[in-house]
């Protein structure tokens, strides 16, 4: 006797598209499409995909923070009178910060393994930090010595970040556009530049005496 179970076994379409795709091809394009969609939904999101999504969001978070920090920077710039003293450079500096940050975030989010995007983003962030720390120092010490708690730290940032920013620009020229050195004979140069930056930062932090203007 042909029981309902035997009839369903002979007709793969009655057993559900997920099972029939494993044994028999789907008999219609609509069922094949639904089978593919169901398989995609059942597959879920892998750990690698989650890691890639989180990595792609980090550059945009840094870029947004850098651009948002332009607001207090410009307020201090106007308060200190720096905009009136240098009306040409400051607008250019603002455009450079926005340009480096957004371009770097765009490249780093789409090609996280390429160093060019991260270096562009780093230049934008460092440029912002140099400008913000400099304007903060002028605001705090414009009336003479001050007991501001962040004064020494901000002064150190103002004094030491200019060289890493220049070194990173040189790395951009070296690694553009692939994010790697032109050949094996150049592999030592990024390590040399990075070591020089680290030694400069360590020496600046440990050097005794007042900070240079």
GROMACS .gro file of C-alpha atoms in nm:
model
  213
    1UNK     CA    1   0.000   0.000   0.000
    2UNK     CA    2   0.112   0.353  -0.076
    3UNK     CA    3   0.103   0.532   0.252
    4UNK     CA    4   0.120   0.917   0.274
    5UNK     CA    5   0.478   0.887   0.396
    6UNK     CA    6   0.581   0.692   0.086
    7UNK     CA    7   0.406   0.939  -0.141
    8UNK     CA    8   0.585   1.231   0.023
    9UNK     CA    9   0.916   1.047  -0.010
   10UNK     CA   10   0.857   1.006  -0.384
   11UNK     CA   11   0.764   1.372  -0.428
   12UNK     CA   12   1.058   1.583  -0.309
   13UNK     CA   13   0.863   1.907  -0.344
   14UNK     CA   14   0.631   1.797  -0.064
   15UNK     CA   15   0.920   1.753   0.180
   16UNK     CA   16   1.028   2.115   0.183
   17UNK     CA   17   1.270   2.297  -0.042
   18UNK     CA   18   1.562   2.281   0.202
   19UNK     CA   19   1.561   1.901   0.201
   20UNK     CA   20   1.490   1.860  -0.170
   21UNK     CA   21   1.784   2.078  -0.265
   22UNK     CA   22   2.010   1.827  -0.098
   23UNK     CA   23   1.884   1.529  -0.302
   24UNK     CA   24   1.685   1.650  -0.603
   25UNK     CA   25   1.703   1.973  -0.800
   26UNK     CA   26   1.412   2.206  -0.743
   27UNK     CA   27   1.153   2.160  -1.016
   28UNK     CA   28   1.074   2.526  -1.068
   29UNK     CA   29   1.269   2.849  -1.072
   30UNK     CA   30   1.049   3.000  -0.802
   31UNK     CA   31   1.117   2.711  -0.564
   32UNK     CA   32   1.490   2.726  -0.648
   33UNK     CA   33   1.493   3.094  -0.564
   34UNK     CA   34   1.312   3.040  -0.236
   35UNK     CA   35   1.553   2.757  -0.157
   36UNK     CA   36   1.853   2.986  -0.212
   37UNK     CA   37   1.704   3.262  -0.001
   38UNK     CA   38   1.623   3.017   0.277
   39UNK     CA   39   1.976   2.879   0.266
   40UNK     CA   40   2.121   3.228   0.296
   41UNK     CA   41   1.901   3.306   0.595
   42UNK     CA   42   1.987   2.977   0.760
   43UNK     CA   43   2.360   3.025   0.707
   44UNK     CA   44   2.375   3.320   0.945
   45UNK     CA   45   2.660   3.569   0.984
   46UNK     CA   46   3.009   3.429   1.030
   47UNK     CA   47   3.267   3.558   1.275
   48UNK     CA   48   3.482   3.686   0.989
   49UNK     CA   49   3.194   3.894   0.855
   50UNK     CA   50   3.126   4.042   1.198
   51UNK     CA   51   3.495   4.126   1.236
   52UNK     CA   52   3.500   4.291   0.894
   53UNK     CA   53   3.192   4.499   0.977
   54UNK     CA   54   3.342   4.619   1.304
   55UNK     CA   55   3.673   4.699   1.135
   56UNK     CA   56   3.501   4.898   0.863
   57UNK     CA   57   3.318   5.111   1.121
   58UNK     CA   58   3.630   5.211   1.318
   59UNK     CA   59   3.767   5.452   1.052
   60UNK     CA   60   3.436   5.638   1.030
   61UNK     CA   61   3.416   5.669   1.409
   62UNK     CA   62   3.764   5.824   1.416
   63UNK     CA   63   3.683   6.055   1.126
   64UNK     CA   64   3.359   6.174   1.288
   65UNK     CA   65   3.541   6.242   1.617
   66UNK     CA   66   3.812   6.438   1.437
   67UNK     CA   67   3.561   6.649   1.245
   68UNK     CA   68   3.350   6.704   1.558
   69UNK     CA   69   3.662   6.821   1.745
   70UNK     CA   70   3.692   7.101   1.489
   71UNK     CA   71   3.409   7.280   1.670
   72UNK     CA   72   3.597   7.349   1.998
   73UNK     CA   73   3.914   7.407   1.796
   74UNK     CA   74   3.752   7.683   1.593
   75UNK     CA   75   3.592   7.835   1.903
   76UNK     CA   76   3.935   7.858   2.065
   77UNK     CA   77   4.082   7.990   1.741
   78UNK     CA   78   3.834   8.276   1.730
   79UNK     CA   79   3.872   8.345   2.102
   80UNK     CA   80   4.252   8.360   2.075
   81UNK     CA   81   4.243   8.584   1.770
   82UNK     CA   82   4.436   8.330   1.562
   83UNK     CA   83   4.186   8.348   1.276
   84UNK     CA   84   4.238   8.722   1.242
   85UNK     CA   85   4.615   8.679   1.251
   86UNK     CA   86   4.626   8.405   0.988
   87UNK     CA   87   4.304   8.415   0.780
   88UNK     CA   88   4.453   8.210   0.494
   89UNK     CA   89   4.618   7.912   0.663
   90UNK     CA   90   4.343   7.823   0.911
   91UNK     CA   91   4.068   7.764   0.648
   92UNK     CA   92   4.316   7.556   0.449
   93UNK     CA   93   4.404   7.358   0.762
   94UNK     CA   94   4.035   7.289   0.827
   95UNK     CA   95   3.986   7.162   0.472
   96UNK     CA   96   4.296   6.944   0.505
   97UNK     CA   97   4.169   6.789   0.829
   98UNK     CA   98   3.828   6.716   0.678
   99UNK     CA   99   3.979   6.591   0.353
  100UNK     CA  100   4.240   6.364   0.509
  101UNK     CA  101   3.993   6.225   0.763
  102UNK     CA  102   3.707   6.150   0.524
  103UNK     CA  103   3.928   6.014   0.245
  104UNK     CA  104   4.120   5.798   0.490
  105UNK     CA  105   3.799   5.666   0.648
  106UNK     CA  106   3.654   5.584   0.306
  107UNK     CA  107   3.963   5.393   0.194
  108UNK     CA  108   4.024   5.220   0.528
  109UNK     CA  109   3.662   5.104   0.556
  110UNK     CA  110   3.664   4.955   0.207
  111UNK     CA  111   4.022   4.827   0.200
  112UNK     CA  112   4.122   4.770   0.564
  113UNK     CA  113   4.437   4.581   0.464
  114UNK     CA  114   4.570   4.875   0.263
  115UNK     CA  115   4.780   5.106   0.478
  116UNK     CA  116   4.709   5.416   0.266
  117UNK     CA  117   4.364   5.476   0.412
  118UNK     CA  118   4.482   5.435   0.771
  119UNK     CA  119   4.779   5.667   0.712
  120UNK     CA  120   4.557   5.937   0.559
  121UNK     CA  121   4.320   5.909   0.854
  122UNK     CA  122   4.612   5.929   1.098
  123UNK     CA  123   4.741   6.247   0.932
  124UNK     CA  124   4.397   6.408   0.965
  125UNK     CA  125   4.366   6.312   1.332
  126UNK     CA  126   4.720   6.428   1.416
  127UNK     CA  127   4.668   6.756   1.231
  128UNK     CA  128   4.353   6.812   1.436
  129UNK     CA  129   4.529   6.729   1.764
  130UNK     CA  130   4.815   6.966   1.688
  131UNK     CA  131   4.576   7.251   1.612
  132UNK     CA  132   4.350   7.184   1.909
  133UNK     CA  133   4.636   7.152   2.156
  134UNK     CA  134   4.805   7.465   2.026
  135UNK     CA  135   4.489   7.675   2.055
  136UNK     CA  136   4.421   7.532   2.400
  137UNK     CA  137   4.769   7.627   2.515
  138UNK     CA  138   4.726   7.980   2.386
  139UNK     CA  139   4.391   8.009   2.562
  140UNK     CA  140   4.517   7.877   2.896
  141UNK     CA  141   4.844   8.072   2.909
  142UNK     CA  142   4.748   8.394   2.733
  143UNK     CA  143   4.729   8.578   3.068
  144UNK     CA  144   5.050   8.428   3.206
  145UNK     CA  145   5.127   8.108   3.399
  146UNK     CA  146   4.831   7.885   3.472
  147UNK     CA  147   4.754   7.586   3.692
  148UNK     CA  148   4.546   7.411   3.426
  149UNK     CA  149   4.563   7.035   3.498
  150UNK     CA  150   4.601   6.939   3.132
  151UNK     CA  151   4.850   7.212   3.049
  152UNK     CA  152   5.171   7.003   3.057
  153UNK     CA  153   5.014   6.711   2.871
  154UNK     CA  154   4.865   6.932   2.602
  155UNK     CA  155   5.192   7.121   2.573
  156UNK     CA  156   5.374   6.792   2.518
  157UNK     CA  157   5.128   6.697   2.244
  158UNK     CA  158   5.182   7.031   2.074
  159UNK     CA  159   5.559   6.989   2.086
  160UNK     CA  160   5.599   6.630   1.966
  161UNK     CA  161   5.322   6.549   1.717
  162UNK     CA  162   5.457   6.752   1.428
  163UNK     CA  163   5.740   6.509   1.346
  164UNK     CA  164   5.522   6.193   1.338
  165UNK     CA  165   5.283   6.375   1.106
  166UNK     CA  166   5.565   6.462   0.864
  167UNK     CA  167   5.702   6.108   0.884
  168UNK     CA  168   5.360   5.960   0.804
  169UNK     CA  169   5.335   6.184   0.498
  170UNK     CA  170   5.669   6.043   0.381
  171UNK     CA  171   5.531   5.692   0.437
  172UNK     CA  172   5.233   5.782   0.220
  173UNK     CA  173   5.465   5.875  -0.065
  174UNK     CA  174   5.657   5.551  -0.017
  175UNK     CA  175   5.358   5.314   0.004
  176UNK     CA  176   5.123   5.479  -0.247
  177UNK     CA  177   4.906   5.339  -0.403
  178UNK     CA  178   4.917   4.969  -0.309
  179UNK     CA  179   4.999   5.015   0.059
  180UNK     CA  180   5.324   4.821   0.019
  181UNK     CA  181   5.681   4.920  -0.063
  182UNK     CA  182   5.787   4.925  -0.431
  183UNK     CA  183   6.023   4.630  -0.388
  184UNK     CA  184   6.211   4.408  -0.142
  185UNK     CA  185   6.500   4.653  -0.113
  186UNK     CA  186   6.262   4.913   0.036
  187UNK     CA  187   6.123   4.694   0.313
  188UNK     CA  188   6.360   4.833   0.575
  189UNK     CA  189   6.250   5.193   0.521
  190UNK     CA  190   5.904   5.179   0.690
  191UNK     CA  191   6.064   5.009   0.992
  192UNK     CA  192   6.335   5.275   0.997
  193UNK     CA  193   6.079   5.556   0.986
  194UNK     CA  194   5.868   5.392   1.256
  195UNK     CA  195   6.171   5.341   1.481
  196UNK     CA  196   6.275   5.704   1.434
  197UNK     CA  197   5.925   5.821   1.532
  198UNK     CA  198   5.925   5.599   1.842
  199UNK     CA  199   6.269   5.717   1.951
  200UNK     CA  200   6.170   6.080   1.900
  201UNK     CA  201   5.852   6.040   2.106
  202UNK     CA  202   6.030   5.858   2.387
  203UNK     CA  203   6.311   6.112   2.392
  204UNK     CA  204   6.068   6.404   2.394
  205UNK     CA  205   5.869   6.258   2.682
  206UNK     CA  206   6.177   6.176   2.895
  207UNK     CA  207   6.380   6.487   2.813
  208UNK     CA  208   6.422   6.716   3.117
  209UNK     CA  209   6.358   7.088   3.106
  210UNK     CA  210   6.081   7.310   2.974
  211UNK     CA  211   5.893   7.230   2.656
  212UNK     CA  212   5.992   7.418   2.343
  213UNK     CA  213   5.739   7.653   2.190
   0.00000   0.00000   0.00000
